């Protein structure tokens, strides 16, 4: 937190290191996975790990349409964020309208996704999130090389965070 351009600085350093023949562990791909939930979900899918139905949209004006397509309850979240920043549980179309109004009125610079991409995702209860985590752990056990292991480990961390968030949202 507080280092708005850290991923861009890290990407520049990685590019320099690679151009100069340096060994980079967890390079560009790890950085991409770190900053993009869209990239994370696609990596999970590539390993056969289920994720909740998700639509990525650019701009708040597309949230209603995406919500109608995903169904309720749903989660709104930033593509590029962490620690639950911007995560909102939305239980109905009316609640989505209220969430969009709050987003529009929010003057906090961290109130909108840094990259402009919102994720509209089907809400998954804790039990289903834990089931997905078990599948991810099995994928980790079957990983063939260090690159596979790094991707699956990053996704395990994300799935654990989803299970915790589901529990917190359920508890109110």
Short mmCIF file of C-alpha atoms in Angstrom, two decimals:
data_model
loop_
_atom_site.label_atom_id
_atom_site.label_comp_id
_atom_site.label_asym_id
_atom_site.label_seq_id
_atom_site.Cartn_x
_atom_site.Cartn_y
_atom_site.Cartn_z
CA UNK A 1 0.00 0.00 0.00
CA UNK A 2 1.11 3.52 -0.63
CA UNK A 3 3.33 2.57 -3.56
CA UNK A 4 0.99 3.20 -6.47
CA UNK A 5 3.46 2.35 -9.22
CA UNK A 6 5.35 -0.51 -7.54
CA UNK A 7 4.22 -3.08 -10.14
CA UNK A 8 5.38 -0.84 -12.98
CA UNK A 9 8.74 -0.26 -11.26
CA UNK A 10 9.11 -3.99 -10.68
CA UNK A 11 8.26 -4.70 -14.34
CA UNK A 12 10.94 -2.24 -15.48
CA UNK A 13 13.55 -3.88 -13.24
CA UNK A 14 12.56 -7.36 -14.48
CA UNK A 15 12.85 -6.22 -18.10
CA UNK A 16 16.32 -4.79 -17.44
CA UNK A 17 17.46 -7.93 -15.62
CA UNK A 18 16.22 -10.22 -18.38
CA UNK A 19 17.75 -8.07 -21.13
CA UNK A 20 21.08 -8.28 -19.34
CA UNK A 21 20.93 -12.08 -19.04
CA UNK A 22 20.24 -12.18 -15.32
CA UNK A 23 18.31 -15.08 -13.84
CA UNK A 24 14.89 -13.93 -12.71
CA UNK A 25 12.81 -16.18 -10.51
CA UNK A 26 9.08 -15.43 -10.55
CA UNK A 27 9.45 -12.82 -13.26
CA UNK A 28 6.92 -11.24 -15.59
CA UNK A 29 4.28 -13.94 -15.22
CA UNK A 30 4.37 -13.85 -11.42
CA UNK A 31 4.04 -10.07 -11.51
CA UNK A 32 1.12 -10.32 -13.93
CA UNK A 33 -0.61 -12.80 -11.64
CA UNK A 34 0.03 -10.56 -8.65
CA UNK A 35 -1.65 -7.51 -10.13
CA UNK A 36 -4.52 -8.99 -12.16
CA UNK A 37 -7.34 -11.13 -10.86
CA UNK A 38 -8.37 -11.69 -14.49
CA UNK A 39 -4.95 -13.26 -15.09
CA UNK A 40 -5.32 -15.29 -11.89
CA UNK A 41 -8.69 -16.71 -12.91
CA UNK A 42 -7.42 -17.59 -16.38
CA UNK A 43 -4.39 -19.36 -14.84
CA UNK A 44 -6.69 -21.30 -12.55
CA UNK A 45 -8.84 -22.35 -15.49
CA UNK A 46 -5.74 -23.49 -17.38
CA UNK A 47 -4.99 -25.84 -14.47
CA UNK A 48 -8.57 -27.12 -14.26
CA UNK A 49 -9.28 -25.29 -11.00
CA UNK A 50 -12.85 -23.97 -10.86
CA UNK A 51 -13.56 -20.31 -10.24
CA UNK A 52 -16.84 -18.49 -9.78
CA UNK A 53 -18.47 -17.11 -12.93
CA UNK A 54 -16.88 -13.69 -13.43
CA UNK A 55 -17.31 -10.83 -15.89
CA UNK A 56 -14.63 -8.15 -16.19
CA UNK A 57 -15.95 -4.71 -17.14
CA UNK A 58 -14.33 -1.37 -17.78
CA UNK A 59 -16.29 1.48 -16.20
CA UNK A 60 -19.12 1.61 -13.71
CA UNK A 61 -21.67 2.07 -16.51
CA UNK A 62 -21.36 -1.64 -17.36
CA UNK A 63 -21.87 -3.00 -13.84
CA UNK A 64 -25.67 -3.33 -14.09
CA UNK A 65 -25.55 -5.34 -17.31
CA UNK A 66 -22.83 -7.62 -15.93
CA UNK A 67 -24.82 -8.05 -12.70
CA UNK A 68 -27.90 -9.08 -14.67
CA UNK A 69 -25.83 -11.65 -16.59
CA UNK A 70 -24.11 -13.10 -13.48
CA UNK A 71 -27.16 -13.12 -11.23
CA UNK A 72 -27.47 -12.44 -7.51
CA UNK A 73 -25.96 -12.55 -5.01
CA UNK A 74 -22.72 -11.30 -6.50
CA UNK A 75 -19.43 -9.74 -5.49
CA UNK A 76 -18.06 -6.50 -6.94
CA UNK A 77 -14.30 -6.17 -6.72
CA UNK A 78 -11.32 -4.43 -8.24
CA UNK A 79 -9.19 -6.36 -10.72
CA UNK A 80 -6.03 -4.86 -9.28
CA UNK A 81 -6.21 -4.71 -5.49
CA UNK A 82 -5.65 -6.80 -2.44
CA UNK A 83 -6.75 -7.37 1.13
CA UNK A 84 -10.40 -7.00 0.20
CA UNK A 85 -10.04 -3.46 -1.15
CA UNK A 86 -13.24 -2.54 -2.96
CA UNK A 87 -14.98 -5.88 -2.34
CA UNK A 88 -18.74 -5.54 -1.95
CA UNK A 89 -21.37 -8.23 -1.50
CA UNK A 90 -24.47 -7.34 -3.53
CA UNK A 91 -27.61 -9.38 -2.91
CA UNK A 92 -30.11 -7.85 -5.37
CA UNK A 93 -30.50 -5.54 -8.38
CA UNK A 94 -31.61 -2.76 -6.01
CA UNK A 95 -28.50 -3.30 -3.86
CA UNK A 96 -26.38 -3.12 -7.03
CA UNK A 97 -27.92 0.27 -7.81
CA UNK A 98 -27.03 1.43 -4.29
CA UNK A 99 -23.46 0.10 -4.66
CA UNK A 100 -23.05 1.94 -7.98
CA UNK A 101 -24.30 5.16 -6.35
CA UNK A 102 -21.77 4.72 -3.52
CA UNK A 103 -19.00 4.14 -6.05
CA UNK A 104 -19.96 7.29 -7.99
CA UNK A 105 -20.02 9.37 -4.78
CA UNK A 106 -16.76 8.00 -3.40
CA UNK A 107 -13.92 10.53 -3.46
CA UNK A 108 -11.33 8.08 -2.13
CA UNK A 109 -8.68 7.55 -4.83
CA UNK A 110 -8.67 3.83 -3.93
CA UNK A 111 -12.46 3.59 -4.28
CA UNK A 112 -12.25 2.62 -7.95
CA UNK A 113 -10.00 0.00 -9.52
CA UNK A 114 -6.54 1.34 -10.29
CA UNK A 115 -6.63 -0.23 -13.75
CA UNK A 116 -10.28 0.69 -14.38
CA UNK A 117 -11.40 -2.96 -14.46
CA UNK A 118 -14.26 -4.08 -12.21
CA UNK A 119 -14.97 -7.75 -11.63
CA UNK A 120 -18.57 -8.84 -11.22
CA UNK A 121 -18.47 -12.32 -9.75
CA UNK A 122 -21.06 -14.82 -8.61
CA UNK A 123 -20.97 -15.00 -4.81
CA UNK A 124 -19.70 -18.38 -3.65
CA UNK A 125 -20.30 -19.47 -0.10
CA UNK A 126 -17.49 -20.67 2.13
CA UNK A 127 -18.09 -24.38 1.55
CA UNK A 128 -17.76 -24.05 -2.23
CA UNK A 129 -14.64 -21.88 -1.88
CA UNK A 130 -13.04 -24.53 0.34
CA UNK A 131 -13.96 -27.23 -2.19
CA UNK A 132 -12.18 -25.23 -4.91
CA UNK A 133 -9.16 -24.88 -2.65
CA UNK A 134 -9.01 -28.66 -2.22
CA UNK A 135 -8.98 -29.04 -6.00
CA UNK A 136 -6.18 -26.46 -6.21
CA UNK A 137 -4.16 -28.39 -3.62
CA UNK A 138 -4.56 -31.52 -5.76
CA UNK A 139 -3.35 -29.55 -8.80
CA UNK A 140 -0.31 -28.48 -6.77
CA UNK A 141 0.43 -32.11 -5.93
CA UNK A 142 0.28 -32.91 -9.67
CA UNK A 143 2.39 -29.90 -10.80
CA UNK A 144 5.19 -30.94 -13.11
CA UNK A 145 7.66 -28.08 -12.80
CA UNK A 146 8.53 -24.94 -10.87
CA UNK A 147 6.47 -22.69 -13.16
CA UNK A 148 3.34 -24.80 -12.57
CA UNK A 149 4.03 -24.82 -8.83
CA UNK A 150 4.43 -21.03 -8.70
CA UNK A 151 1.13 -20.48 -10.53
CA UNK A 152 -0.80 -22.94 -8.38
CA UNK A 153 0.73 -21.60 -5.13
CA UNK A 154 -0.35 -18.08 -6.06
CA UNK A 155 -3.82 -19.34 -6.79
CA UNK A 156 -4.00 -21.27 -3.51
CA UNK A 157 -3.35 -18.03 -1.68
CA UNK A 158 -6.13 -16.36 -3.65
CA UNK A 159 -8.56 -19.21 -2.96
CA UNK A 160 -7.77 -19.08 0.75
CA UNK A 161 -8.50 -15.36 0.71
CA UNK A 162 -11.82 -16.04 -1.06
CA UNK A 163 -12.81 -18.57 1.60
CA UNK A 164 -11.97 -16.09 4.36
CA UNK A 165 -13.85 -13.30 2.60
CA UNK A 166 -16.89 -15.54 2.14
CA UNK A 167 -16.85 -16.35 5.85
CA UNK A 168 -16.57 -12.66 6.79
CA UNK A 169 -19.35 -11.64 4.41
CA UNK A 170 -21.60 -14.39 5.74
CA UNK A 171 -20.94 -13.29 9.32
CA UNK A 172 -21.92 -9.75 8.38
#
